[in-house]
Coordinates of C-alpha atoms in Angstrom, one line a residue:
Chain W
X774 CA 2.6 -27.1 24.3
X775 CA -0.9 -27.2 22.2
X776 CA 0.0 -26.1 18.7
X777 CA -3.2 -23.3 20.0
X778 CA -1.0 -22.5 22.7
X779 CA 1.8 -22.1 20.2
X780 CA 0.4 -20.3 18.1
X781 CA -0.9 -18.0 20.7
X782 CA 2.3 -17.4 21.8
X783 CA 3.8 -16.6 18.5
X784 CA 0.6 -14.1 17.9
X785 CA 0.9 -12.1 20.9
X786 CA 4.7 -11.8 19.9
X787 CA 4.6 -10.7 16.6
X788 CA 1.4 -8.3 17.6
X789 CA 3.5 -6.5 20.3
X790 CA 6.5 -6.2 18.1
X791 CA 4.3 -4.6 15.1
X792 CA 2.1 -2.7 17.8
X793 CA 5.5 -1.3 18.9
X794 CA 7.0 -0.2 15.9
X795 CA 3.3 1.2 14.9
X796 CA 3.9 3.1 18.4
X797 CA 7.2 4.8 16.6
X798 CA 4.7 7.3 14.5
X799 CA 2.8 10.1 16.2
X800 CA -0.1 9.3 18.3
X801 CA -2.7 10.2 15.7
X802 CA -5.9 8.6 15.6
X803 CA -5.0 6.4 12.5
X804 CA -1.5 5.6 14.1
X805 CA -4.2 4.9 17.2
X806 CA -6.3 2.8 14.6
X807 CA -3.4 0.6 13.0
X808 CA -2.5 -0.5 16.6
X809 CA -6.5 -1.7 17.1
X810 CA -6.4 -3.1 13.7
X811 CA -3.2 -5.3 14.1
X812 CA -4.5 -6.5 17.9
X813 CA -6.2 -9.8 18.8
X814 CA -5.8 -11.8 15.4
X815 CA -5.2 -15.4 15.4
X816 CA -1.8 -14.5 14.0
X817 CA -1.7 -18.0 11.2
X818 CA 0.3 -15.8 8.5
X819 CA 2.6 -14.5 11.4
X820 CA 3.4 -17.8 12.8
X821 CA 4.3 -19.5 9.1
X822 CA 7.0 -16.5 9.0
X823 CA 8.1 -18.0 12.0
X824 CA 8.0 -21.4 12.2
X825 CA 9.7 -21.7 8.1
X826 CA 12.0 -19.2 9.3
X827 CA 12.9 -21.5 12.2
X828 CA 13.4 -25.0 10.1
X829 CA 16.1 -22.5 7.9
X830 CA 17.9 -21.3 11.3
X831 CA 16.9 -17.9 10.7
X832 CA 17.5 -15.8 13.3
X833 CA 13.7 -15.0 14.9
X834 CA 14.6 -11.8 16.3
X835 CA 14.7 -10.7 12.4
X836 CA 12.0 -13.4 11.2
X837 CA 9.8 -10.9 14.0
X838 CA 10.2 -7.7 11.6
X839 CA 8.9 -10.0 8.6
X840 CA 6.3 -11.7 10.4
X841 CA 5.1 -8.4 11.6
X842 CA 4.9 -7.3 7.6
X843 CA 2.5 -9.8 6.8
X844 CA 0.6 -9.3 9.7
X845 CA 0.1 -6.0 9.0
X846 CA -0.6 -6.1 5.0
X847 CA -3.2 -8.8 6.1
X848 CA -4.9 -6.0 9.0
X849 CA -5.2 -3.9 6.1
X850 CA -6.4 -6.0 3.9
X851 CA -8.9 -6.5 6.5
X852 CA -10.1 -2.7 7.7
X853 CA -10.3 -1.7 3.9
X854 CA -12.3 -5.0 3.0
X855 CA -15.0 -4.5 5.8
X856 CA -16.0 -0.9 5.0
X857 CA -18.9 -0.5 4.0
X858 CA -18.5 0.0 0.4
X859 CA -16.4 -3.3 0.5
X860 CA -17.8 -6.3 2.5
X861 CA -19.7 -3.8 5.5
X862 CA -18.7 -5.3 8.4
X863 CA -19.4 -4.0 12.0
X864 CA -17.4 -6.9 13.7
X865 CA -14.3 -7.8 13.4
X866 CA -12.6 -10.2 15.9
X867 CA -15.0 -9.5 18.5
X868 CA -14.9 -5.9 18.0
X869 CA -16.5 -2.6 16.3
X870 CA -14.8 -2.1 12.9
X871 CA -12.1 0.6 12.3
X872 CA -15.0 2.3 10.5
X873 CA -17.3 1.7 12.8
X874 CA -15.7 3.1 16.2
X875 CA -13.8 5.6 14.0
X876 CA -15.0 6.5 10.6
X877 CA -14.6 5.9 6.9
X878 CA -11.6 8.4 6.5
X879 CA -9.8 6.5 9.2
X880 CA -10.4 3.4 8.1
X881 CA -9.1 4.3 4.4
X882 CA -6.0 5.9 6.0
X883 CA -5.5 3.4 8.6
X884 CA -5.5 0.7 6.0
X885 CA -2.9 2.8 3.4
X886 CA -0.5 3.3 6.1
X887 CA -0.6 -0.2 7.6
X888 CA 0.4 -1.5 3.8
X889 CA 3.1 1.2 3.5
X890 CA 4.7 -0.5 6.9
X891 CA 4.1 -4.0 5.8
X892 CA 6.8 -2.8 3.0
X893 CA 8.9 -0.8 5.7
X894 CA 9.1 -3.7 8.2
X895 CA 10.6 -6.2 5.3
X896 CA 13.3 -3.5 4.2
X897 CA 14.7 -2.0 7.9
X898 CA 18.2 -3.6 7.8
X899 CA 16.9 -5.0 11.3
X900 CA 14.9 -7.6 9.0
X901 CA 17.9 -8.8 7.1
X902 CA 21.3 -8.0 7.0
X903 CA 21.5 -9.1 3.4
X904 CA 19.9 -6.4 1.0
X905 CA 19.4 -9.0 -1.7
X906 CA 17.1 -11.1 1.0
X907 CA 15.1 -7.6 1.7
X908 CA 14.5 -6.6 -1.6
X909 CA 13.4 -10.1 -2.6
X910 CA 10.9 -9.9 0.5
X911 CA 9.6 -6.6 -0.7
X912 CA 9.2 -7.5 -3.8
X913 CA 7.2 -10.9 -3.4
X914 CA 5.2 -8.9 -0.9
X915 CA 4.3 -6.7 -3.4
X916 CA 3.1 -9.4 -6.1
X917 CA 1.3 -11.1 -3.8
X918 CA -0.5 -7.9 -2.2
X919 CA -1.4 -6.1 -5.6
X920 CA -3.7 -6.8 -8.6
X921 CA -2.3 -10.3 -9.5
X922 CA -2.8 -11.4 -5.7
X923 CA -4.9 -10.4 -2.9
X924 CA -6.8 -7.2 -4.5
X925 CA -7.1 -9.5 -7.7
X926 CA -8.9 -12.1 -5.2
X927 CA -11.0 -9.3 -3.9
X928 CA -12.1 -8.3 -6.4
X929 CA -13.2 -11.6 -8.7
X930 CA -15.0 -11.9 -5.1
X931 CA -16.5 -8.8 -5.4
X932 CA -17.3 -9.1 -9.0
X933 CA -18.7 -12.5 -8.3
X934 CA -21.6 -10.8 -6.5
X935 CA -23.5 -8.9 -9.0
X936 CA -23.0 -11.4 -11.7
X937 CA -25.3 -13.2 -13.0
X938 CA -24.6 -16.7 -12.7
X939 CA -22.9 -18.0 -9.8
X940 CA -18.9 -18.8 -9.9
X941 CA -17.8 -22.5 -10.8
X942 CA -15.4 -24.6 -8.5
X943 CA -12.8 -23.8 -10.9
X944 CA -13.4 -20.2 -10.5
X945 CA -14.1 -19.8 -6.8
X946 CA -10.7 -21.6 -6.6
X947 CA -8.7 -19.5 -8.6
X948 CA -10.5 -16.0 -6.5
X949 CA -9.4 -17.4 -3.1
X950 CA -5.6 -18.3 -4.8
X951 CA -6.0 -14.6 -4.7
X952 CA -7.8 -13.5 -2.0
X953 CA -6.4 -15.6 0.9
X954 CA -4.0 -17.7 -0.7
X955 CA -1.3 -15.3 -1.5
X956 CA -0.5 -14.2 2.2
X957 CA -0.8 -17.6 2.8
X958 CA 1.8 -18.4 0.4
X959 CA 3.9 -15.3 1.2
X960 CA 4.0 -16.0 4.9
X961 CA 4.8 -20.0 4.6
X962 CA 8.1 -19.1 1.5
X963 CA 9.4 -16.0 3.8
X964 CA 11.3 -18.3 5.5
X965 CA 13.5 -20.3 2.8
X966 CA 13.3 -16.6 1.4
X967 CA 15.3 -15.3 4.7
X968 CA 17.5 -18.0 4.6
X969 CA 18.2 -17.9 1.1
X970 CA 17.0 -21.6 0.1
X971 CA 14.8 -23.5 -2.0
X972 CA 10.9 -22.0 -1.7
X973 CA 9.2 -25.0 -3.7
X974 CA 8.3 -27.1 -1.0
X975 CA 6.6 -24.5 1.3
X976 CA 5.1 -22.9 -2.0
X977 CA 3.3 -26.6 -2.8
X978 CA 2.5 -26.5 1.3
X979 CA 1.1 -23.0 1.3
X980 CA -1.0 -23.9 -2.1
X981 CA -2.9 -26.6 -0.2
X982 CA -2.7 -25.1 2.9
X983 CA -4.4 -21.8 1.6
X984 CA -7.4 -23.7 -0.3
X985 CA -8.1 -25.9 3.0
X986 CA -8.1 -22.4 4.9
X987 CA -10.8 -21.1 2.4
X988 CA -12.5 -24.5 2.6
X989 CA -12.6 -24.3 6.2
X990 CA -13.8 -20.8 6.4
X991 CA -16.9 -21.6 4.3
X992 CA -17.8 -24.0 6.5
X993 CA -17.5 -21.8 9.5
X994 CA -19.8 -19.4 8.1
X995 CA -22.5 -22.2 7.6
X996 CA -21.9 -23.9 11.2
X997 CA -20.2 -21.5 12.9
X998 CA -21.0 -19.7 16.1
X999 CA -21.0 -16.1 15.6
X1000 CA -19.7 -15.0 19.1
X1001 CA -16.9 -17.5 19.3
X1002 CA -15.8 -16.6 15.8
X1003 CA -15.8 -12.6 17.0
X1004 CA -17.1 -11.7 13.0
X1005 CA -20.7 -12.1 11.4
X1006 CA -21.7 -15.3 10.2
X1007 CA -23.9 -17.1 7.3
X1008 CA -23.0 -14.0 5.3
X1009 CA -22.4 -16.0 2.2
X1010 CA -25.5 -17.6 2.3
X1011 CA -27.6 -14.6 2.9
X1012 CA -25.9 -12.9 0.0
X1013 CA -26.6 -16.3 -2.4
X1014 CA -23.2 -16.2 -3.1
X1015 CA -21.6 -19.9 -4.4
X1016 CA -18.7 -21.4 -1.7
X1017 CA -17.1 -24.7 -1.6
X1018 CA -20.0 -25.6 0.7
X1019 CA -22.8 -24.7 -1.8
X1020 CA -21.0 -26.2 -5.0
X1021 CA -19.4 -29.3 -3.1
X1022 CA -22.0 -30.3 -0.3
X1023 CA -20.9 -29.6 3.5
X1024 CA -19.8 -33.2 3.9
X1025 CA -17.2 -33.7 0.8
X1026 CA -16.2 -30.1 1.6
X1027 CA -15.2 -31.7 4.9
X1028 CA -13.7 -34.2 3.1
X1029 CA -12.0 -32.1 0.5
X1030 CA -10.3 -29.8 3.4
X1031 CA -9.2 -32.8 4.8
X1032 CA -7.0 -34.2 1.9
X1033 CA -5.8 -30.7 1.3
X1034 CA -4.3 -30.7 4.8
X1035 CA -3.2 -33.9 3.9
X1036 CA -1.3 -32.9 0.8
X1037 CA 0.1 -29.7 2.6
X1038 CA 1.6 -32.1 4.8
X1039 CA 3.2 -34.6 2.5
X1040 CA 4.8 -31.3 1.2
X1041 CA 7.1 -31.0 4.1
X1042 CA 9.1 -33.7 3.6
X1043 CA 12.1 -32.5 2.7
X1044 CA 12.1 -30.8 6.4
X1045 CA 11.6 -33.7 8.4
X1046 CA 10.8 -33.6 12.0
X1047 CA 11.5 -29.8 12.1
X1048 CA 8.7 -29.4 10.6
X1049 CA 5.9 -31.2 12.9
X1050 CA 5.0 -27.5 14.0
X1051 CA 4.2 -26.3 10.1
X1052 CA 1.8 -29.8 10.0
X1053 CA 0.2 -29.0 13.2
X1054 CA -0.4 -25.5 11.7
X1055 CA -2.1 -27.4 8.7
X1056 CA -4.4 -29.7 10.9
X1057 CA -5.1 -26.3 12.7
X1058 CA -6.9 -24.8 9.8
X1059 CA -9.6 -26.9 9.2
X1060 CA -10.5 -27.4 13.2
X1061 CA -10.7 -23.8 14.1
X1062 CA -13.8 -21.8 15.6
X1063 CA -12.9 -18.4 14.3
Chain G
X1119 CA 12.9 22.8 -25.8
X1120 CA 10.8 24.6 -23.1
X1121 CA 10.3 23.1 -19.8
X1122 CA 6.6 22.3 -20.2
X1123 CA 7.5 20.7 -23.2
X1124 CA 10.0 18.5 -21.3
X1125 CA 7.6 17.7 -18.6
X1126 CA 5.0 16.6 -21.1
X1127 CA 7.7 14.2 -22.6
X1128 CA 8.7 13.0 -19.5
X1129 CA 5.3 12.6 -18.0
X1130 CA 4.5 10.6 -21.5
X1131 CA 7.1 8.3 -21.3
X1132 CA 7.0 7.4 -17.7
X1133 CA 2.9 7.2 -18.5
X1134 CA 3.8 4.3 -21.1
X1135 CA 6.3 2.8 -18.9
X1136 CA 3.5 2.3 -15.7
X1137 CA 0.7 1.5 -17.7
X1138 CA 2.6 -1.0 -19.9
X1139 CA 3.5 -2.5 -16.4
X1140 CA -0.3 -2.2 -15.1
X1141 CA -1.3 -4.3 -18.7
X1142 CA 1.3 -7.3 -17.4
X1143 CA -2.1 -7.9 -15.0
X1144 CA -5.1 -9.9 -16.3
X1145 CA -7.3 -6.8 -17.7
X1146 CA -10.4 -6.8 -14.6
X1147 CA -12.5 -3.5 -14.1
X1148 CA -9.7 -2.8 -11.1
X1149 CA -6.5 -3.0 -13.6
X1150 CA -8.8 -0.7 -16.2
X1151 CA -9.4 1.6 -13.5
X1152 CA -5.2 1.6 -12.2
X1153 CA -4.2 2.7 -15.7
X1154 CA -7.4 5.1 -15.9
X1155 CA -6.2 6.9 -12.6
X1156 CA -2.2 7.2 -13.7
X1157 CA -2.9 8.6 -17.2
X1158 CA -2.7 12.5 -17.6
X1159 CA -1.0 14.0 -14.6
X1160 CA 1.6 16.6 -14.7
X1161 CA 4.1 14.1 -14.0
X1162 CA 6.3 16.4 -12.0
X1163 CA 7.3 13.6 -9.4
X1164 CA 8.4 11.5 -12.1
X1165 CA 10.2 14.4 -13.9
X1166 CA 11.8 15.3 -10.8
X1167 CA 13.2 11.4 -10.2
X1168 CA 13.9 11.0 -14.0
X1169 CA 16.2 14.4 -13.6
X1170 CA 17.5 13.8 -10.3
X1171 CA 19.0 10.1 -11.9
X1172 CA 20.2 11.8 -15.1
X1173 CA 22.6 14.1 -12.9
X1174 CA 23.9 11.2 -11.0
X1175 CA 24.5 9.2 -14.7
X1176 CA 21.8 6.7 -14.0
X1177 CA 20.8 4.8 -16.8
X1178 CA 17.5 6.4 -18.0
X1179 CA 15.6 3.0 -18.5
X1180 CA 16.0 1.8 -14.8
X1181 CA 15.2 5.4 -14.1
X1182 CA 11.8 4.8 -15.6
X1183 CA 11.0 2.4 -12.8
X1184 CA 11.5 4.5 -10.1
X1185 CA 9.5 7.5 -11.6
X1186 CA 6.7 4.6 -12.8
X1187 CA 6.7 3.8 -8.7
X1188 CA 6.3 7.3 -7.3
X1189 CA 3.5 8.0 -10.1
X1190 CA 1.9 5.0 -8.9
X1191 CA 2.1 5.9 -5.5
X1192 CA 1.0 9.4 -6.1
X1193 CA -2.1 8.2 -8.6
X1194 CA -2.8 5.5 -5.7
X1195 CA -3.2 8.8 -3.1
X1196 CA -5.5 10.8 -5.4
X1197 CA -7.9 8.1 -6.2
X1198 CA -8.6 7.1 -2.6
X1199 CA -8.1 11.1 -1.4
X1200 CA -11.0 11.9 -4.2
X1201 CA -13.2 9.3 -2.4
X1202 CA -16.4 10.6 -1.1
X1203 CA -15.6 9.8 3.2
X1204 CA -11.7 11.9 1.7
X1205 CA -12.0 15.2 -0.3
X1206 CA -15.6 14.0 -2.3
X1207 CA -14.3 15.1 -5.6
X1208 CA -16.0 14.6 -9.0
X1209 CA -13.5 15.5 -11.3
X1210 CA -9.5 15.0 -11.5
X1211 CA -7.1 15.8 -14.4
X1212 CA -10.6 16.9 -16.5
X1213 CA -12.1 13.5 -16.0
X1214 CA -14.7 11.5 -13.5
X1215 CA -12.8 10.5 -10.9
X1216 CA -12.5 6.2 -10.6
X1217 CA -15.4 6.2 -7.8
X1218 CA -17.6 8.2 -10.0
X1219 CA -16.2 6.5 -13.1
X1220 CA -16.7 2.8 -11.6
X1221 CA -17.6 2.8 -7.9
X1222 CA -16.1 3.1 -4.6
X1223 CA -15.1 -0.4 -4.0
X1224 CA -13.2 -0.3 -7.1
X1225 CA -11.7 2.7 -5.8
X1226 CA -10.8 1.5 -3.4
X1227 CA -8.9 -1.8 -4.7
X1228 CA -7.4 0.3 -7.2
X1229 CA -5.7 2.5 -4.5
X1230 CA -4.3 -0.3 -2.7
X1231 CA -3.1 -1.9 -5.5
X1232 CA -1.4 1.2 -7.3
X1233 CA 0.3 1.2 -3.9
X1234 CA 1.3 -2.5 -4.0
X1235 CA 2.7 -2.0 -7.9
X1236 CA 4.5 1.3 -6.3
X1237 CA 7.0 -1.2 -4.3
X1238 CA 7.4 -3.8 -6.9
X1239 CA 8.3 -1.7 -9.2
X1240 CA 11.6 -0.1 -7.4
X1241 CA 12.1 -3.9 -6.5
X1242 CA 11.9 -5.1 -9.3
X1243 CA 15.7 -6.5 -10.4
X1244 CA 15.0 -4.1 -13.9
X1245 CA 14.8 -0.7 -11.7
X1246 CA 18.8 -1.8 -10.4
X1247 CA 21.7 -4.1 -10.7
X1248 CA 22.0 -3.4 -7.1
X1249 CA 20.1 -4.7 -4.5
X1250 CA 21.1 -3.1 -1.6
X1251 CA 19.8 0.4 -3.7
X1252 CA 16.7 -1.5 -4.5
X1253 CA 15.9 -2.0 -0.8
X1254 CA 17.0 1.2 0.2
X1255 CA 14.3 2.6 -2.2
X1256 CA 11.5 0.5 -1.1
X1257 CA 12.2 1.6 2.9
X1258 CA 12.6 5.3 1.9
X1259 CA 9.4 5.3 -0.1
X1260 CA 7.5 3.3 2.4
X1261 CA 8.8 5.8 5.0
X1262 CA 7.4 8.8 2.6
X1263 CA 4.0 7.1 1.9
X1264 CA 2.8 6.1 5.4
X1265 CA 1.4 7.6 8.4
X1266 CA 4.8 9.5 9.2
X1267 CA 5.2 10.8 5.8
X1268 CA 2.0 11.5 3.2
X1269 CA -0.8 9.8 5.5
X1270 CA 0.0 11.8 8.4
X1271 CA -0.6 14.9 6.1
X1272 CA -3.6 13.8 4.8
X1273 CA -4.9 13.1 8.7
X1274 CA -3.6 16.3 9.6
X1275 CA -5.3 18.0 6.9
X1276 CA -8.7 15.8 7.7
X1277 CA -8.6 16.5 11.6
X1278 CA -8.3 20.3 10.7
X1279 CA -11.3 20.4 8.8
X1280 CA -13.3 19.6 12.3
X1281 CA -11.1 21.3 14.4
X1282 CA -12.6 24.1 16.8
X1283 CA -9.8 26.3 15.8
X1284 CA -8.2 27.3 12.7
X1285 CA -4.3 25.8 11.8
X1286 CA -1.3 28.0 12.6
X1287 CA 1.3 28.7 9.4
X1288 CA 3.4 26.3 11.3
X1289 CA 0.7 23.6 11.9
X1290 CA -0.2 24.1 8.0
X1291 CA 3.8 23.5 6.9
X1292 CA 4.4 20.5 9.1
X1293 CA 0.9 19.4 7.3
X1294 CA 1.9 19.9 3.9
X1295 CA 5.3 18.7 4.8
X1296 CA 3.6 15.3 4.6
X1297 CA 1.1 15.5 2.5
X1298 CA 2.9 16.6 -0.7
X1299 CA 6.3 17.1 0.7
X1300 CA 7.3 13.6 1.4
X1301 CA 6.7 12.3 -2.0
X1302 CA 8.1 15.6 -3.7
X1303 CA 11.3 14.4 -1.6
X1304 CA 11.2 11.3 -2.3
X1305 CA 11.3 11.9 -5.9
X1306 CA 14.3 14.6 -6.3
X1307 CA 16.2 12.0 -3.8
X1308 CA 15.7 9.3 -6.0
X1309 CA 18.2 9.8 -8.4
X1310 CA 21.1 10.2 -5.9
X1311 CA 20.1 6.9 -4.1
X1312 CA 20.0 5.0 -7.6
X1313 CA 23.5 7.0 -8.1
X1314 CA 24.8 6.0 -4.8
X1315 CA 25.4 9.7 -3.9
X1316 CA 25.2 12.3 -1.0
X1317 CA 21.1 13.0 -1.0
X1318 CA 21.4 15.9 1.4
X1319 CA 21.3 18.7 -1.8
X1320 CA 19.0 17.1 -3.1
X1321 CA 16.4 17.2 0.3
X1322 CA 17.0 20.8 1.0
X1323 CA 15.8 21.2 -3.2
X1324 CA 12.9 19.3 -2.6
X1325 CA 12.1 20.8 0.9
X1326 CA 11.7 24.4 -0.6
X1327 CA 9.8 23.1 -3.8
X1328 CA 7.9 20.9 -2.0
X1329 CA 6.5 23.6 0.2
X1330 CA 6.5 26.6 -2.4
X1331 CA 4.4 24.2 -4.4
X1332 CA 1.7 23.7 -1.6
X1333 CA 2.1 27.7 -1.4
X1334 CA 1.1 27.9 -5.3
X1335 CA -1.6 25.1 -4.8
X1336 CA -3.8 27.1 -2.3
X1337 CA -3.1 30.0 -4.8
X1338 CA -4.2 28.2 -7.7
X1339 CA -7.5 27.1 -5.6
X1340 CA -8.2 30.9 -5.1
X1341 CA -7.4 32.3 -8.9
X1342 CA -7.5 29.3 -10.7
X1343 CA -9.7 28.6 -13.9
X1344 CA -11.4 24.5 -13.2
X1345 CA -11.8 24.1 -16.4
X1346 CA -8.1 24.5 -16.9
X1347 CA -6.9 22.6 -13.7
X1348 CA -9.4 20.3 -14.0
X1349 CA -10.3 19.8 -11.0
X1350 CA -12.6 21.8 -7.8
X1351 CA -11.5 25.0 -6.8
X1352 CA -12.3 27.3 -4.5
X1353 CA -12.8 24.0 -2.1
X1354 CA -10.9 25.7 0.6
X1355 CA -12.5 28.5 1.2
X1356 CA -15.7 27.1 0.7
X1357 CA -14.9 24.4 3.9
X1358 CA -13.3 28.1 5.8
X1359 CA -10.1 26.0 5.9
X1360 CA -6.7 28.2 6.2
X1361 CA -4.1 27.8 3.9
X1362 CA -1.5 29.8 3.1
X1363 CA -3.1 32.6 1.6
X1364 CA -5.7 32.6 4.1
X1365 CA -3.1 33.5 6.7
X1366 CA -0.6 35.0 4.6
X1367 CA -2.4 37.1 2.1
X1368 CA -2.4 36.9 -1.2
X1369 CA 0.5 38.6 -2.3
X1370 CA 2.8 37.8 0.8
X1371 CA 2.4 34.5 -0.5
X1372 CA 3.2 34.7 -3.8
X1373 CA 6.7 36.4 -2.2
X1374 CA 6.9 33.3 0.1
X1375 CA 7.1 31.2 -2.9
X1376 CA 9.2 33.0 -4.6
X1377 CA 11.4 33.1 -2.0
X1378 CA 11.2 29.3 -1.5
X1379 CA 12.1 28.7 -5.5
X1380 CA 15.0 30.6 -4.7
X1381 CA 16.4 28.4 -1.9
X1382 CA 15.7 25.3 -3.9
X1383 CA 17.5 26.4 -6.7
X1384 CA 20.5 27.6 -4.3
X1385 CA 20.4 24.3 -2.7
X1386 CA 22.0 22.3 -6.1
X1387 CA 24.8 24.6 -6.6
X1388 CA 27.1 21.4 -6.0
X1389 CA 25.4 20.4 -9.4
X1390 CA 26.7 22.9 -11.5
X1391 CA 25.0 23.2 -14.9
X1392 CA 24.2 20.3 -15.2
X1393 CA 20.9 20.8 -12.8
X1394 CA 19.2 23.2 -15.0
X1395 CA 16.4 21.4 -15.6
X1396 CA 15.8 21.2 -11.7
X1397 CA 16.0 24.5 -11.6
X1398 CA 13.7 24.9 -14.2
X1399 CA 11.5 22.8 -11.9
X1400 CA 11.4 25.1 -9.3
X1401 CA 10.4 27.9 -11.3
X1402 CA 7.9 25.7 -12.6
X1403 CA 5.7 24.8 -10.2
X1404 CA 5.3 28.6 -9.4
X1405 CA 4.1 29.5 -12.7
X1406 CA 1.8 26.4 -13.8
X1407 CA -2.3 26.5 -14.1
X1408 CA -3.2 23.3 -13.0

């Protein structure tokens, strides 16, 4: 199987096992609105639950309930950051915003309550039937959600707009360590978290890995096609912001990706062959349309 | 000491504990703004955890963290409730609130990461030696924050400001159920899951309070002073919402309340004297101003 085919396997998986337990609250028009939100994403954080899970013979009926978690932190990261006070996005894999086919109240809610079950799905005793393991998940989830993570990313991002000069390499760097990086890093360590080992090596992969992903997704939005990558387009450009792109050139940004995916890859080592699926996923980022 | 002395006490030191933990972050407008939005509540959730662990001999400073979470939690609610596409308030505990203060997307951000910090800090290895209670206080706090616990209140409550009919009294309990209740229950339950004890007392306490302090809310909104609350009033009936003494009448709800406090203090009886403060509680939130 295609490592796309893979992965969109493992997506529609962990989709219909968050959509389900979304499913177990009543049929409000947020609840309604968390299942839209979770739906039809390429599923990348999901499938690094998985597939390190897998290489540490975790059980992936449980790795499901934490690869669900991060899906679901991530969807809210996602309807909160395209409101309009945020990034002010109408599209969003294809489709209308929360805010947009809903409203601003729903979106705000929808987001709160898919980040309260991102921390409900890693603590059910159906995740892990050691509370040590569950706590440990909760609380990494936690730092790498909050304001020395992802919101800390967001906002350097969204500090970076209005300021006056534009943000250095070494900057932009450390706001997308942030930003996308510490899912990234969550979702590749729950694994040797779950089965109680060493997290190093799939915290140096996840390291690379994230910064390639960034890499890649600046050059997306300069060569990119909008309809294939279901999300507006050129948005950095049009907003003068600095990216990897502007600072490096497109070509050694290219390049750059490419010996990130090469160092993630290196990383893996210590796995062996069980781990060709974790360096297909790090190939993977820096070829992908959307 | 009085009892709103030993609230204000409370509420300081759990105050000192949250934002000490909020200054751990590297000090962006988003971290100001977290420590700007925790400062200067009542603290009764906090009190009620802080109490609710001293019956079960919890050790006061592991305490803190659990009271530092639900404050977090609860400041995290208010700042994105007060947003203008929420409630569109100015004003909370006698200051701007953060949208007004900063602007929305840092209201935003600072929500969601107040509600991040709320689950690191009960799973944080500080807040208990064991980790099976630190997990089990993550889930049940998750379960109280999201859309079956304090989001479905707030949709409720936002769906029945554009609904063709008026709430019933039942409709309008099941809403505040959620809204404040869950939190409020969280809170007095707290100390008996860091005590490893029977929580049941406990929920039927905070089931009564939690509701006969919603009942004293919408009376507050209709005799309070502002400038002592510090905050709108009058906002209900100026949006023709019911509430409780819409439907009840004044002085049938102050009796309903009453009423309430009494079965919240019956409800710890198993506690002896040594719930007096709890008590004390009840009566409290009754009698206060703001």
């Amino acid at each position: 199987m295609s490592f796309r085919a893979a992965l969109k396997t493992c997506a529609a998986e962990v989709d219909a096992h968050l959509i389900a337990q979304i499913r177990t609250h009543d049929p409000i028009p947020v609840v309604e609105a968390m299942a839209y939100a979770v739906a039809g994403g390429k599923g990348l954080r999901g499938y690094l639950v998985m597939e390190s899970a897998r290489i540490h013979g975790v059980d992936p009926n449980r790795a499901l309930w934490s690869a669900a978690a991060i899906e679901a932190i991530h969807a809210y990261s996602l309807v909160h950051d395209d409101m309009p006070c945020m990034d002010d996005d109408d599209l969003r894999r294809g489709h209308p915003t929360v805010h947009i086919k809903w409203n601003e109240t729903t979106a705000v809610l929808t987001g709160d309550a898919l980040q309260s079950l991102g921390f409900e799905l890693v603590t059910d005793p159906r995740c892990h039937e050691n509370a040590q393991v569950r706590a440990e998940l909760a609380l990494t989830l936690a730092r790498a959600s909050g304001a020395r993570g992802m919101v800390l990313g967001q906002a350097l991002d969204i500090a970076a707009e209005s300021a006056a000069s534009q943000l250095t390499l070494e900057e932009i760097t450390a706001l997308q360590a942030g930003k996308t990086g510490a899912l990234i890093s969550w979702s590749a360590q729950a694994g040797a978290i779950m089965g109680q080992a060493e997290t190093a090596p799939l915290s140096a992969y996840a390291d690379a890995l994230g910064l390639a992903f960034q890499i890649a997704d600046d050059i997306l939005d300069v060569e990119g096609d909008a309809e294939v990558a279901g999300k507006r387009l050129q948005k950095d450009a049009d907003a003068g912001k600095a990216t990897f792109v502007s600072l490096l050139g497109l070509e050694p940004a290219r390049a750059r990706a490419a010996e990130l995916v090469d160092e993630a890859i290196s990383a893996l080592s210590v796995y062996g062959d069980s781990a060709d699926e974790l360096r297909a996923a790090a190939r993977f980022v820096i070829s992908r349309d959307t």
